[in-house]
Amino acid sequence: MPQRGPSAAPAPGPADRARAASVRGIAEELARMRGPLLPILHAVVAAHGYVHDDDIPVIAEVLNLSRADVLGVVSFYHDFRRTPPAAHRVALCRAEACQARGADATYAAATDRWAGSTEIELGEVFCLGNCALGPAGTLDGALHARLTPERLDTLTAEWDR
């Protein structure tokens, strides 16, 4: 009977065997949990900073899922980054309350300052629950209130060194 779909030949092995072994260990440890895929992906991100393309077939094999199943979950949730993280992360609130307090100017200044930076990643969030003290944002995960372009410069001054 002719085979349908992709080749039955195994995929090439991962480039980083130590990482693959680590990911396999994480997946095998958590595989018995109910609904193990999300906890495994979170653990991989916690251990390695991101989910590499080579991690996907390893996790799929351990959980007896297709690569498409794992990739679909990884690509759906923005928490599962697929590239190494920048050294610093800035996330600025873009919701209405913060916009009313000047978030657009702060975001524009931050975009101008860090455009093209590989060391600082700028993102946006939609409400941090800190509306009364907006514009709000997080710098490396720490919540900050009443952010202005000048305050951002002060808070991140040591990042440029």
GROMACS .gro file of C-alpha atoms in nm:
model
  161
    1MET     CA    1   0.000   0.000   0.000
    2PRO     CA    2   0.147   0.338  -0.094
    3GLN     CA    3   0.231   0.566   0.194
    4ARG     CA    4   0.047   0.893   0.229
    5GLY     CA    5   0.175   1.211   0.384
    6PRO     CA    6   0.527   1.282   0.496
    7SER     CA    7   0.803   1.028   0.488
    8ALA     CA    8   0.817   0.771   0.763
    9ALA     CA    9   1.189   0.838   0.790
   10PRO     CA   10   1.283   0.979   1.129
   11ALA     CA   11   1.351   1.349   1.156
   12PRO     CA   12   1.713   1.455   1.188
   13GLY     CA   13   1.839   1.461   1.544
   14PRO     CA   14   1.862   1.781   1.744
   15ALA     CA   15   2.173   1.992   1.701
   16ASP     CA   16   2.222   2.028   2.077
   17ARG     CA   17   2.211   1.683   2.229
   18ALA     CA   18   2.254   1.807   2.586
   19ARG     CA   19   1.953   2.034   2.550
   20ALA     CA   20   1.752   1.753   2.390
   21ALA     CA   21   1.837   1.527   2.684
   22SER     CA   22   1.731   1.797   2.928
   23VAL     CA   23   1.402   1.856   2.747
   24ARG     CA   24   1.338   1.482   2.732
   25GLY     CA   25   1.402   1.457   3.106
   26ILE     CA   26   1.158   1.740   3.174
   27ALA     CA   27   0.896   1.587   2.949
   28GLU     CA   28   0.933   1.238   3.094
   29GLU     CA   29   0.916   1.373   3.449
   30LEU     CA   30   0.591   1.560   3.384
   31ALA     CA   31   0.434   1.323   3.130
   32ARG     CA   32   0.220   1.147   3.389
   33MET     CA   33   0.046   1.467   3.491
   34ARG     CA   34  -0.305   1.530   3.369
   35GLY     CA   35  -0.273   1.759   3.066
   36PRO     CA   36   0.106   1.756   3.072
   37LEU     CA   37   0.185   1.962   2.762
   38LEU     CA   38   0.149   2.310   2.914
   39PRO     CA   39   0.345   2.224   3.231
   40ILE     CA   40   0.620   2.071   3.017
   41LEU     CA   41   0.640   2.378   2.795
   42HIS     CA   42   0.650   2.608   3.097
   43ALA     CA   43   0.926   2.396   3.249
   44VAL     CA   44   1.126   2.405   2.924
   45VAL     CA   45   1.096   2.785   2.912
   46ALA     CA   46   1.197   2.807   3.279
   47ALA     CA   47   1.499   2.585   3.221
   48HIS     CA   48   1.616   2.710   2.881
   49GLY     CA   49   1.450   3.049   2.830
   50TYR     CA   50   1.256   2.946   2.521
   51VAL     CA   51   1.121   2.652   2.323
   52HIS     CA   52   1.362   2.571   2.041
   53ASP     CA   53   1.235   2.407   1.723
   54ASP     CA   54   1.435   2.095   1.815
   55ASP     CA   55   1.243   2.066   2.144
   56ILE     CA   56   0.912   2.013   1.969
   57PRO     CA   57   0.975   1.663   1.826
   58VAL     CA   58   1.125   1.551   2.159
   59ILE     CA   59   0.817   1.661   2.353
   60ALA     CA   60   0.585   1.519   2.086
   61GLU     CA   61   0.757   1.181   2.105
   62VAL     CA   62   0.742   1.161   2.484
   63LEU     CA   63   0.371   1.256   2.490
   64ASN     CA   64   0.285   1.051   2.179
   65LEU     CA   65   0.151   1.362   2.008
   66SER     CA   66   0.216   1.491   1.660
   67ARG     CA   67   0.468   1.768   1.613
   68ALA     CA   68   0.182   1.980   1.480
   69ASP     CA   69  -0.005   1.936   1.809
   70VAL     CA   70   0.292   2.062   2.009
   71LEU     CA   71   0.377   2.339   1.764
   72GLY     CA   72   0.014   2.452   1.765
   73VAL     CA   73   0.023   2.504   2.141
   74VAL     CA   74   0.366   2.668   2.135
   75SER     CA   75   0.264   2.913   1.864
   76PHE     CA   76  -0.076   2.989   2.021
   77TYR     CA   77   0.049   3.115   2.357
   78HIS     CA   78   0.285   3.411   2.348
   79ASP     CA   79   0.440   3.296   2.678
   80PHE     CA   80   0.616   3.020   2.490
   81ARG     CA   81   0.878   3.216   2.305
   82ARG     CA   82   1.065   3.042   2.025
   83THR     CA   83   1.376   3.256   2.023
   84PRO     CA   84   1.628   3.329   2.299
   85PRO     CA   85   1.508   3.610   2.523
   86ALA     CA   86   1.672   3.951   2.523
   87ALA     CA   87   1.871   4.051   2.829
   88HIS     CA   88   1.595   4.289   2.940
   89ARG     CA   89   1.223   4.310   2.874
   90VAL     CA   90   1.002   4.617   2.888
   91ALA     CA   91   0.626   4.573   2.863
   92LEU     CA   92   0.414   4.886   2.857
   93CYS     CA   93   0.042   4.897   2.915
   94ARG     CA   94  -0.153   5.010   2.609
   95ALA     CA   95  -0.503   4.990   2.754
   96GLU     CA   96  -0.742   5.285   2.765
   97ALA     CA   97  -0.673   5.404   3.119
   98CYS     CA   98  -0.299   5.419   3.058
   99GLN     CA   99  -0.352   5.580   2.718
  100ALA     CA  100  -0.556   5.852   2.887
  101ARG     CA  101  -0.256   5.915   3.114
  102GLY     CA  102   0.006   5.943   2.839
  103ALA     CA  103   0.103   5.586   2.759
  104ASP     CA  104   0.120   5.659   2.387
  105ALA     CA  105   0.405   5.909   2.431
  106THR     CA  106   0.589   5.673   2.663
  107TYR     CA  107   0.549   5.383   2.422
  108ALA     CA  108   0.662   5.596   2.126
  109ALA     CA  109   0.970   5.712   2.316
  110ALA     CA  110   1.052   5.356   2.418
  111THR     CA  111   1.008   5.235   2.061
  112ASP     CA  112   1.243   5.507   1.935
  113ARG     CA  113   1.498   5.432   2.204
  114TRP     CA  114   1.512   5.055   2.168
  115ALA     CA  115   1.424   4.998   1.803
  116GLY     CA  116   1.660   4.740   1.667
  117SER     CA  117   1.808   4.656   2.007
  118THR     CA  118   1.894   4.292   2.061
  119GLU     CA  119   1.950   4.346   2.433
  120ILE     CA  120   1.615   4.505   2.517
  121GLU     CA  121   1.280   4.368   2.408
  122LEU     CA  122   0.986   4.607   2.407
  123GLY     CA  123   0.636   4.469   2.424
  124GLU     CA  124   0.288   4.582   2.503
  125VAL     CA  125   0.033   4.450   2.747
  126PHE     CA  126  -0.331   4.534   2.781
  127CYS     CA  127  -0.392   4.616   3.144
  128LEU     CA  128  -0.172   4.535   3.438
  129GLY     CA  129  -0.447   4.622   3.685
  130ASN     CA  130  -0.264   4.937   3.786
  131CYS     CA  131  -0.495   5.180   3.606
  132ALA     CA  132  -0.505   5.448   3.876
  133LEU     CA  133  -0.128   5.484   3.859
  134GLY     CA  134  -0.086   5.469   3.481
  135PRO     CA  135   0.090   5.464   3.255
  136ALA     CA  136   0.206   5.135   3.395
  137GLY     CA  137   0.454   4.881   3.273
  138THR     CA  138   0.696   4.612   3.374
  139LEU     CA  139   1.072   4.623   3.355
  140ASP     CA  140   1.222   4.277   3.374
  141GLY     CA  141   0.897   4.162   3.532
  142ALA     CA  142   0.880   4.430   3.804
  143LEU     CA  143   0.571   4.650   3.795
  144HIS     CA  144   0.627   5.026   3.771
  145ALA     CA  145   0.369   5.305   3.779
  146ARG     CA  146   0.348   5.657   3.639
  147LEU     CA  147   0.596   5.583   3.365
  148THR     CA  148   0.713   5.866   3.147
  149PRO     CA  149   0.990   5.864   2.887
  150GLU     CA  150   1.217   6.034   3.139
  151ARG     CA  151   1.131   5.786   3.414
  152LEU     CA  152   1.197   5.497   3.177
  153ASP     CA  153   1.538   5.646   3.100
  154THR     CA  154   1.615   5.670   3.472
  155LEU     CA  155   1.494   5.318   3.552
  156THR     CA  156   1.689   5.162   3.265
  157ALA     CA  157   2.001   5.378   3.276
  158GLU     CA  158   2.217   5.089   3.395
  159TRP     CA  159   2.102   4.863   3.111
  160ASP     CA  160   2.308   5.056   2.858
  161ARG     CA  161   2.632   4.998   3.046
   0.00000   0.00000   0.00000
